Short mmCIF file of C-alpha atoms and ligand atoms in Angstrom, two decimals:
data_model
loop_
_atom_site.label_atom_id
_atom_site.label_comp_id
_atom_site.label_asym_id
_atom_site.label_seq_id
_atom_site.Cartn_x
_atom_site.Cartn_y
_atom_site.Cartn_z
CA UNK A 753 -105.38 -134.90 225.43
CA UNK A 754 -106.86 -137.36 228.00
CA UNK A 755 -104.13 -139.38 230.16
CA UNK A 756 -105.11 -143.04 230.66
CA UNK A 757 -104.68 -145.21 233.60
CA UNK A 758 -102.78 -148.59 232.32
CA UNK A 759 -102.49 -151.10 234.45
CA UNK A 760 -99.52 -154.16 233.07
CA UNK A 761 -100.56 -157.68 234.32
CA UNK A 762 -98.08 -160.22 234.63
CA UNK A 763 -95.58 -156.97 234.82
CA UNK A 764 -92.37 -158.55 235.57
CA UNK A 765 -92.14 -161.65 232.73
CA UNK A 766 -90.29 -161.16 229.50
CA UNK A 767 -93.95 -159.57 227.50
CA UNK A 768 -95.01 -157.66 230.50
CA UNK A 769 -91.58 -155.94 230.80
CA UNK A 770 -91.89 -155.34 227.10
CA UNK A 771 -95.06 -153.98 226.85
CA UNK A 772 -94.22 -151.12 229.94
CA UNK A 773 -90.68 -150.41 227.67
CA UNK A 774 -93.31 -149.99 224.11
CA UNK A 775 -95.73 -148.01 226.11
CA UNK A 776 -92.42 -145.76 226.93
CA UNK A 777 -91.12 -145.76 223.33
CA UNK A 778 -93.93 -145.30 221.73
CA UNK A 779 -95.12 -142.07 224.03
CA UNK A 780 -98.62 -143.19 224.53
CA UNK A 781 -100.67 -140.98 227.18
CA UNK A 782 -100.03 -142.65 230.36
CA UNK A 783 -100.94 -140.91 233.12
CA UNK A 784 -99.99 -143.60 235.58
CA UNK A 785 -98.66 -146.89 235.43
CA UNK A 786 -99.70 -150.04 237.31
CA UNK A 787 -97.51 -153.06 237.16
CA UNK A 788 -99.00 -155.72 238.72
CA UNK A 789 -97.54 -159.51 239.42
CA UNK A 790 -98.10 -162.17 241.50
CA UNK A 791 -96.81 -162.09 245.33
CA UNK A 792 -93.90 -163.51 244.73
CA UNK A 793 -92.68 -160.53 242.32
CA UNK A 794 -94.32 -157.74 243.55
CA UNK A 795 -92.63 -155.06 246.17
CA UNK A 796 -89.75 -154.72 243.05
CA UNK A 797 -89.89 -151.92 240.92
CA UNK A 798 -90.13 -150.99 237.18
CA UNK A 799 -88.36 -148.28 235.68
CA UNK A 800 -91.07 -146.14 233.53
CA UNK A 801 -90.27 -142.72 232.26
CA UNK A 802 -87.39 -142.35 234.39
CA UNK A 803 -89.67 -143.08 237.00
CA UNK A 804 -89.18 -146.84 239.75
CA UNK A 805 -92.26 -147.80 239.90
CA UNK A 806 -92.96 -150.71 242.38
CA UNK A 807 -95.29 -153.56 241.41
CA UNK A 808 -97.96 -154.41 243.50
CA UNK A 809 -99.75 -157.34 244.29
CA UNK A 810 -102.25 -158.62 241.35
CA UNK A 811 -105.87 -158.72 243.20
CA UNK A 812 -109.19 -157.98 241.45
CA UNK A 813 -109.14 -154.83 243.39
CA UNK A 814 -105.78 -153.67 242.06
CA UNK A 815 -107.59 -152.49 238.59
CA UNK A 816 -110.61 -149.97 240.36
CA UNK A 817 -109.75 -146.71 238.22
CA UNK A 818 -108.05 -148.36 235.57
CA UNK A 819 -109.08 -147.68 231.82
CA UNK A 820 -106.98 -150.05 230.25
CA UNK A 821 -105.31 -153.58 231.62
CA UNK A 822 -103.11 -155.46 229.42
CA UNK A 823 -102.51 -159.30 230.30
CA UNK A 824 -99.40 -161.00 230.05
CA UNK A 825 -99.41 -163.55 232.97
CA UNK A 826 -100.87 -166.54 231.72
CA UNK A 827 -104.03 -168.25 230.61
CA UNK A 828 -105.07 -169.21 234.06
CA UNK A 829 -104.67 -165.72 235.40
CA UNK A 830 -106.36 -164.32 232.06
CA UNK A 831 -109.34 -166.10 232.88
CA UNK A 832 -109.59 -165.49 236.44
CA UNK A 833 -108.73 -161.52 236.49
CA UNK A 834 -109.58 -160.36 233.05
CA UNK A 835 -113.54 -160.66 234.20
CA UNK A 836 -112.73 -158.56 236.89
CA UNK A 837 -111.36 -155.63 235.13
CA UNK A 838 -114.18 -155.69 232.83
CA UNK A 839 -116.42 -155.44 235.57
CA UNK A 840 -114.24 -152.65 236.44
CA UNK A 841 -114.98 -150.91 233.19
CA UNK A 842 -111.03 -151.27 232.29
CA UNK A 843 -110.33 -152.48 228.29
CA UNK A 844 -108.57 -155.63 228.82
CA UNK A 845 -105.66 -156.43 226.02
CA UNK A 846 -104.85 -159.82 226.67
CA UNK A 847 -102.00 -161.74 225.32
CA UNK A 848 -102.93 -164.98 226.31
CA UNK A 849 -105.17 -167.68 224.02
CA UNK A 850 -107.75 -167.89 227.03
CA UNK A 851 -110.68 -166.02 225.03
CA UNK A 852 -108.96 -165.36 221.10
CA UNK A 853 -111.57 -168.31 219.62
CA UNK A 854 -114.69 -166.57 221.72
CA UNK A 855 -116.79 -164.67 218.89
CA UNK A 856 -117.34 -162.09 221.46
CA UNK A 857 -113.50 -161.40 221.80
CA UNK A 858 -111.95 -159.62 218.81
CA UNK A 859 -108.54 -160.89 218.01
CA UNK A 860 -106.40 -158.07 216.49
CA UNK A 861 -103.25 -157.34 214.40
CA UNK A 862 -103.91 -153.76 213.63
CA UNK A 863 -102.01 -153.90 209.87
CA UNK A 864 -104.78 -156.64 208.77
CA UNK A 865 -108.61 -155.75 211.48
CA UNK A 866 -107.62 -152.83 213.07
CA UNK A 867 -111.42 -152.11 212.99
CA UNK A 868 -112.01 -154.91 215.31
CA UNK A 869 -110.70 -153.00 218.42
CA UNK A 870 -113.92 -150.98 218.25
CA UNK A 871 -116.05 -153.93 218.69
CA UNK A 872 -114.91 -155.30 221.99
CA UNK A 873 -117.09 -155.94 225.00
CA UNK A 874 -114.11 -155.47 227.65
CA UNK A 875 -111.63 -158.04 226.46
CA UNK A 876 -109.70 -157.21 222.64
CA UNK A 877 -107.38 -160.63 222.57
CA UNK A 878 -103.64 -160.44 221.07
CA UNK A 879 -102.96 -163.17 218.80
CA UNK A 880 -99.98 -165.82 219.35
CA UNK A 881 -96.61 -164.38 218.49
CA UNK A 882 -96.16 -167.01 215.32
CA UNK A 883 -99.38 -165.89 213.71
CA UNK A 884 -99.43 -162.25 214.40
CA UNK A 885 -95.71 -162.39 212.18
CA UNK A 886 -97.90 -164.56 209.41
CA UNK A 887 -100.45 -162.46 209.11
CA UNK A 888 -98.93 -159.31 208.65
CA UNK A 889 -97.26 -160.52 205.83
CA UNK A 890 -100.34 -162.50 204.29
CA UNK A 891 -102.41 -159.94 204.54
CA UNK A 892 -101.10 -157.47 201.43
CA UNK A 893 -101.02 -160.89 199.10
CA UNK A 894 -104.18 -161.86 200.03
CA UNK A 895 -105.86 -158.46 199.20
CA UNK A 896 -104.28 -158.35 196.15
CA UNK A 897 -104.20 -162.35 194.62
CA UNK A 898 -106.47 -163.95 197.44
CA UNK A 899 -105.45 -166.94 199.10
CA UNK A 900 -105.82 -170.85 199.03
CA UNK A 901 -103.27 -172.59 200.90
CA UNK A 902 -100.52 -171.59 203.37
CA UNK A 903 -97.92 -174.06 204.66
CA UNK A 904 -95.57 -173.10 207.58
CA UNK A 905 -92.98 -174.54 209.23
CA UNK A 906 -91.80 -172.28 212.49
CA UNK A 907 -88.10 -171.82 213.81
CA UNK A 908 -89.00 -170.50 217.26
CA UNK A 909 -86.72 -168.48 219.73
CA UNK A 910 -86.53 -169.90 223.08
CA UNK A 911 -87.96 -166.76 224.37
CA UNK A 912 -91.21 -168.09 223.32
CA UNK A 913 -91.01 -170.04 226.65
CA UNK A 914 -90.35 -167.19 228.78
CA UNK A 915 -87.44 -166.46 230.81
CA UNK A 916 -87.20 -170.11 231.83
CA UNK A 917 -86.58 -170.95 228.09
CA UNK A 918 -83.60 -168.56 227.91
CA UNK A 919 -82.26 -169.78 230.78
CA UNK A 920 -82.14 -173.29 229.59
CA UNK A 921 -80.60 -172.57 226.46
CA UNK A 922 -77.82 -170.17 228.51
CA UNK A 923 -77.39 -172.83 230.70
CA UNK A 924 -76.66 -175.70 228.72
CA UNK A 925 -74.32 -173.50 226.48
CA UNK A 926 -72.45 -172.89 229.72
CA UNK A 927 -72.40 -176.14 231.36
CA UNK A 928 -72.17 -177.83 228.07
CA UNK A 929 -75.23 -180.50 230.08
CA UNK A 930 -79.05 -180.83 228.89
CA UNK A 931 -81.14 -179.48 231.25
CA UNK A 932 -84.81 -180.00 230.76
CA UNK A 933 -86.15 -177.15 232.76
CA UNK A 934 -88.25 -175.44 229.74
CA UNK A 935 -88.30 -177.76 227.72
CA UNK A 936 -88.69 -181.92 227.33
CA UNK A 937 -85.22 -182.30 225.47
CA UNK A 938 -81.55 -180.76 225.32
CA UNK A 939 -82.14 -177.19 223.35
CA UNK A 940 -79.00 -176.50 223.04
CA UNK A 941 -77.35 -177.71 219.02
CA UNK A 942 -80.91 -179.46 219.03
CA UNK A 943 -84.10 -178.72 217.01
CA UNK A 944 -87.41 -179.78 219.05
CA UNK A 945 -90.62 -180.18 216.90
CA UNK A 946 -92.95 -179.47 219.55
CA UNK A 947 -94.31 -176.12 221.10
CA UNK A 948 -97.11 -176.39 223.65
CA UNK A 949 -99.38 -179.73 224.27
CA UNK A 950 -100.28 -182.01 221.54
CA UNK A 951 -103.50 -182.75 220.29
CA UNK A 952 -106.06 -185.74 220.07
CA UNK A 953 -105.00 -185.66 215.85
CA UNK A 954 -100.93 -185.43 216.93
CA UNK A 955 -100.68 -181.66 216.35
CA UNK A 956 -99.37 -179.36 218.99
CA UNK A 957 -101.47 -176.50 219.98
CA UNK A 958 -98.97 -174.31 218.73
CA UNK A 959 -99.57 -175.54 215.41
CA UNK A 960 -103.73 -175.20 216.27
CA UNK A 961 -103.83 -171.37 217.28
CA UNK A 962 -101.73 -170.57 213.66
CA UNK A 963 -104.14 -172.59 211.79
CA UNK A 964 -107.16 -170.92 213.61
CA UNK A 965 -106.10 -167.94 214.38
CA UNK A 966 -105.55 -166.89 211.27
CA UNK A 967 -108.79 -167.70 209.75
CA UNK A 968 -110.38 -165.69 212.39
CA UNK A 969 -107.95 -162.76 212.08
CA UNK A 970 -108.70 -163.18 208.23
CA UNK A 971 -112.02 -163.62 208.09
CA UNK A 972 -111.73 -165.74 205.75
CA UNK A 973 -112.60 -170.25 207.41
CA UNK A 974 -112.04 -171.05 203.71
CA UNK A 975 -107.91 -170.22 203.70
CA UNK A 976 -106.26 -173.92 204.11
CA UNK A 977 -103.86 -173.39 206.37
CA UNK A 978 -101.15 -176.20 207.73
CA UNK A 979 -98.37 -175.86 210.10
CA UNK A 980 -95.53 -177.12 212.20
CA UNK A 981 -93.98 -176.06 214.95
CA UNK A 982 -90.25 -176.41 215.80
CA UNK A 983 -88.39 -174.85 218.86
CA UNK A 984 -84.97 -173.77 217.88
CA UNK A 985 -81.97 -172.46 219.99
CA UNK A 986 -82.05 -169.23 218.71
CA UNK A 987 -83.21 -165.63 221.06
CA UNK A 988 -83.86 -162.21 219.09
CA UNK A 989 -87.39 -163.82 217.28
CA UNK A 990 -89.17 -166.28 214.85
CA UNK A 991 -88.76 -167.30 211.90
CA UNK A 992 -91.33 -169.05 209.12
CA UNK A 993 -90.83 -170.70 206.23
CA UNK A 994 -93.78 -169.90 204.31
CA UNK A 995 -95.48 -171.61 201.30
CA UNK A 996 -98.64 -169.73 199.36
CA UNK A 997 -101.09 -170.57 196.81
CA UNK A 998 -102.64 -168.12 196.07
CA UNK A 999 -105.80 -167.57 193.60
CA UNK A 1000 -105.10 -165.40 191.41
CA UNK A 1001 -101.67 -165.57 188.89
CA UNK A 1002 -99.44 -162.81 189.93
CA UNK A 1003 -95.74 -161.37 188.97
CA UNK A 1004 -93.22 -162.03 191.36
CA UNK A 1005 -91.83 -158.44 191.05
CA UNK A 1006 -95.29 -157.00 191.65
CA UNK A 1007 -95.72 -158.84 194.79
CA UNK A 1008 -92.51 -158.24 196.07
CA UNK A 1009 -93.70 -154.05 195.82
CA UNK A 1010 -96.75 -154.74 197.08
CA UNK A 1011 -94.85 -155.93 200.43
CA UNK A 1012 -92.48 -153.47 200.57
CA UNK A 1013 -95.01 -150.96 200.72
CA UNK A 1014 -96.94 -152.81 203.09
CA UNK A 1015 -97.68 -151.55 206.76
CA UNK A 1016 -95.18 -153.21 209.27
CA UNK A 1017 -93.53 -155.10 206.61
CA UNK A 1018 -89.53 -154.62 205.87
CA UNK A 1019 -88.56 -156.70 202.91
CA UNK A 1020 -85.14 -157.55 202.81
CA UNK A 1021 -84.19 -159.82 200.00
CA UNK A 1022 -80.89 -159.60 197.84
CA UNK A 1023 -79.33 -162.90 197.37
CA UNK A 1024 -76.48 -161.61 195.87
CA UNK A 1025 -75.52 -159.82 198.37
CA UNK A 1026 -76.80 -162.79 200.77
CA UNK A 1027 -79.19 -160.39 202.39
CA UNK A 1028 -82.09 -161.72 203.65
CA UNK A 1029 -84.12 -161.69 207.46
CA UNK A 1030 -82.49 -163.43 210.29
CA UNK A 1031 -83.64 -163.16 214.26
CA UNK A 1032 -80.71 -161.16 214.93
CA UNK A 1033 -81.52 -158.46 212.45
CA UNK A 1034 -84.86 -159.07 213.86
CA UNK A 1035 -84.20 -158.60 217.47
CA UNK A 1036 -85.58 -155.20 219.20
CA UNK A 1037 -87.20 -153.94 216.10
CA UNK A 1038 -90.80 -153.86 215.83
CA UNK A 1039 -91.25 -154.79 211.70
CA UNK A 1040 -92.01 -158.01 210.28
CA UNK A 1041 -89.00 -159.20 207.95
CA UNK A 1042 -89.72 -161.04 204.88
CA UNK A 1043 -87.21 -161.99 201.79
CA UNK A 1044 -86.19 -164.99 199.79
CA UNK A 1045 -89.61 -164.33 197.94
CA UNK A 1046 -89.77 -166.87 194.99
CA UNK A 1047 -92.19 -168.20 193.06
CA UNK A 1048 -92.96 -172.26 193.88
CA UNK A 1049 -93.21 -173.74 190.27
CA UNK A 1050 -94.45 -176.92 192.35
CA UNK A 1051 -98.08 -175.42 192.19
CA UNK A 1052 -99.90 -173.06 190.86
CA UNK A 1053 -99.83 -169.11 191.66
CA UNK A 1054 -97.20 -170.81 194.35
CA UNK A 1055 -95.07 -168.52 196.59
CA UNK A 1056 -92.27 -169.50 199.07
CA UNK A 1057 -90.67 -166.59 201.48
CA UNK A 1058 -89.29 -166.10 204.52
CA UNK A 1059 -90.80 -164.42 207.58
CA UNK A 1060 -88.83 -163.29 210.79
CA UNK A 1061 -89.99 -161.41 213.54
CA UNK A 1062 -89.14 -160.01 217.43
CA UNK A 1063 -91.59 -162.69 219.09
CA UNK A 1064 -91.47 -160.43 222.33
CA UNK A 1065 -92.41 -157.41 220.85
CA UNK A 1066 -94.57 -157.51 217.44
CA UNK A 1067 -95.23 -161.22 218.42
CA UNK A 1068 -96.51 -160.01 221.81
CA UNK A 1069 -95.99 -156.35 223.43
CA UNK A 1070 -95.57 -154.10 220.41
CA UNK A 1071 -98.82 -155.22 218.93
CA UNK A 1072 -100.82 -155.57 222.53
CA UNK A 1073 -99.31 -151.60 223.04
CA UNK A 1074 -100.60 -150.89 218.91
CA UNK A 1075 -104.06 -152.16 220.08
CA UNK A 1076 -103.75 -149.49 223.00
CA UNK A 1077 -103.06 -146.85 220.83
CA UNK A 1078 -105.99 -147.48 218.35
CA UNK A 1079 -108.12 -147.72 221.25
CA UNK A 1080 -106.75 -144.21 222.54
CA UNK A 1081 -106.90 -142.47 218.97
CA UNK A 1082 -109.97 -143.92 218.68
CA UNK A 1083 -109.51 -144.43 215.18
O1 LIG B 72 -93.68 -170.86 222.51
C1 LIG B 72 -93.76 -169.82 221.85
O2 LIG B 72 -92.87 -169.46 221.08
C2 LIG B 72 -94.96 -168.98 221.98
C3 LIG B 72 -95.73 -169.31 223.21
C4 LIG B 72 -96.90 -168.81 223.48
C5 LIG B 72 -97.67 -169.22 224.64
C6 LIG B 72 -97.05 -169.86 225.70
C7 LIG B 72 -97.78 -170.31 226.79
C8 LIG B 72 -99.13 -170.13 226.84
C9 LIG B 72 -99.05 -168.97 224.70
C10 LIG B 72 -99.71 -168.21 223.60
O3 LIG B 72 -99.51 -166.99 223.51
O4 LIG B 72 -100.44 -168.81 222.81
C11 LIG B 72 -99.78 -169.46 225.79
C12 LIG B 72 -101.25 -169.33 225.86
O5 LIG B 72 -101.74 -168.28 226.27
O6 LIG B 72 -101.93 -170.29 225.51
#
């Protein structure tokens, strides 16, 4: 089999460290390994394969010889070095929202369009981490009953921010004093409805890319979809509170099967044994986690569950490294 040349952008964050350990677990064909960061990072090294491997300096020139570069550094650096690598002839995977609305870009979560890859023209774009978890679980209901209307409400990890957002929760839990550095208010014992910028109609661009994303990841613009976004002081993943119309009447036992036997779905849901998803069951594993699956007898063919999810790796790296793999296989 071929070995491919995979360069990691934005190598030394919390994704981009991620993405090099998936590549490792998951034993894809790397014949050599790039990390790449800016110039403050680079010169440290990466451990891949039992292998340091130091990171060098992210220029346009870094990715000559590369087949495949995935982005993890930012929109800014998305849009400035992902053109480059396609001119390169290097697959770009990129993990920031700089192209996922361009009709040209494919946006991918290989349970629901893993047919998309194919149609790239250099860039395949990883949804955000609180949609890819959505989708995966939408995805069997909405082959099976359709779908109407989703409403979710988020319960993001702090990791969401990066390492800065850790480190503000960690340090206010140890200096018991709010400290502002990730985000606007105290995290710590706090609950902050607002993820990313808000928007001229007073939603946060968090709460855009779910709504849009998913209709593109769908393909479907006629799925209502409303959300809201809430940072909570929690690390191992996300978690959604999810409400569904969907069209068609269904039995709740039937559509709990058809999500167990989904593709990167885990259902865990046994209230009398109060067993249901949590971020630390969550944490490290690369499933989506959905339980407390009940019908909504507020609406018709209603549905309520629960969605939790590792942000950092099938919120980010384990699906960016999935889209690698399709690409490889070619199938
Ligand atoms: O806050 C979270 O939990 C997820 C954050 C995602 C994020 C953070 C900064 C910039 C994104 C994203 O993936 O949508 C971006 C961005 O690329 O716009």
């Amino acid at each position: 089999m071929k070995s491919w040349k995979i360069a990691v952008a934005g190598a030394t964050g919390l994704v981009g460290r991620k993405m090099i350990q998936v590549l490792e677990e998951r034993n894809l064909p790397v014949g050599k390994l790039l990390p790449l960061a800016s110039e403050r990072s680079a010169g440290t090294t990466i451990s891949f394969k039992g292998e340091q491997i130091k990171v060098e300096i992210l220029t346009a020139a870094a990715f000559k010889g590369m087949d495949i570069a995935l982005f993890s550094a930012g929109g800014a650096v998305s849009k400035g070095f992902a053109p480059e690598a396609v001119k390169r002839k290097v697959v770009v995977i990129d993990n920031s929202s700089a192209f996922r609305m361009d009709k040209k870009v494919p946006l991918v979560v290989p349970e629901v369009n893993r047919k998309k890859v194919f149609r790239h023209n250099g860039i395949i774009a990883n949804p955000n981490c609180s949609t890819i978890q959505l989708v995966v679980a939408l995805k069997p209901l909405y082959d099976k009953y359709g779908i109407k209307r989703v409403v979710v409400s988020t319960y993001q990890s702090v990791t969401g921010a990066g390492k800065k957002g850790a480190a503000q929760l960690e340090a206010e839990l140890k200096n018991h004093t709010p400290e502002m550095t990730a985000f606007p208010h105290q995290i710590a014992f706090n609950a902050i409805p607002h993820i990313d910028v808000f928007m001229d109609d007073d939603s946060t661009k968090e709460e855009w890319k779910i709504v849009n994303e998913t209709k593109k990841i769908m393909n479907d613009e006629d799925i209502e979809v409303t959300a809201t976004c809430v940072r909570i002081p929690v690390l191992g993943g996300h978690s959604e509170a999810v409400n569904v119309q969907l069209r068609k009447k269904f039995d709740i036992e039937d559509l709990r099967a058809i999500l167990k036997e989904s593709d990167g779905v885990t259902v865990i849901d046994d209230p009398a044994s109060n067993r249901y998803p949590m971020p630390i069951l969550a944490e490290d594993k690369d499933d989506v986690f959905v339980g407390r699956i009940r019908r909504d007898p507020t609406i018709e063919n209603g549905v309520n569950m629960w969605v939790v999810s590792d942000n950092l790796r099938k919120g980010a790296a384990t699906n960016a490294v999935q889209i690698a793999d399709v690409l490889i296989r070619g199938k």
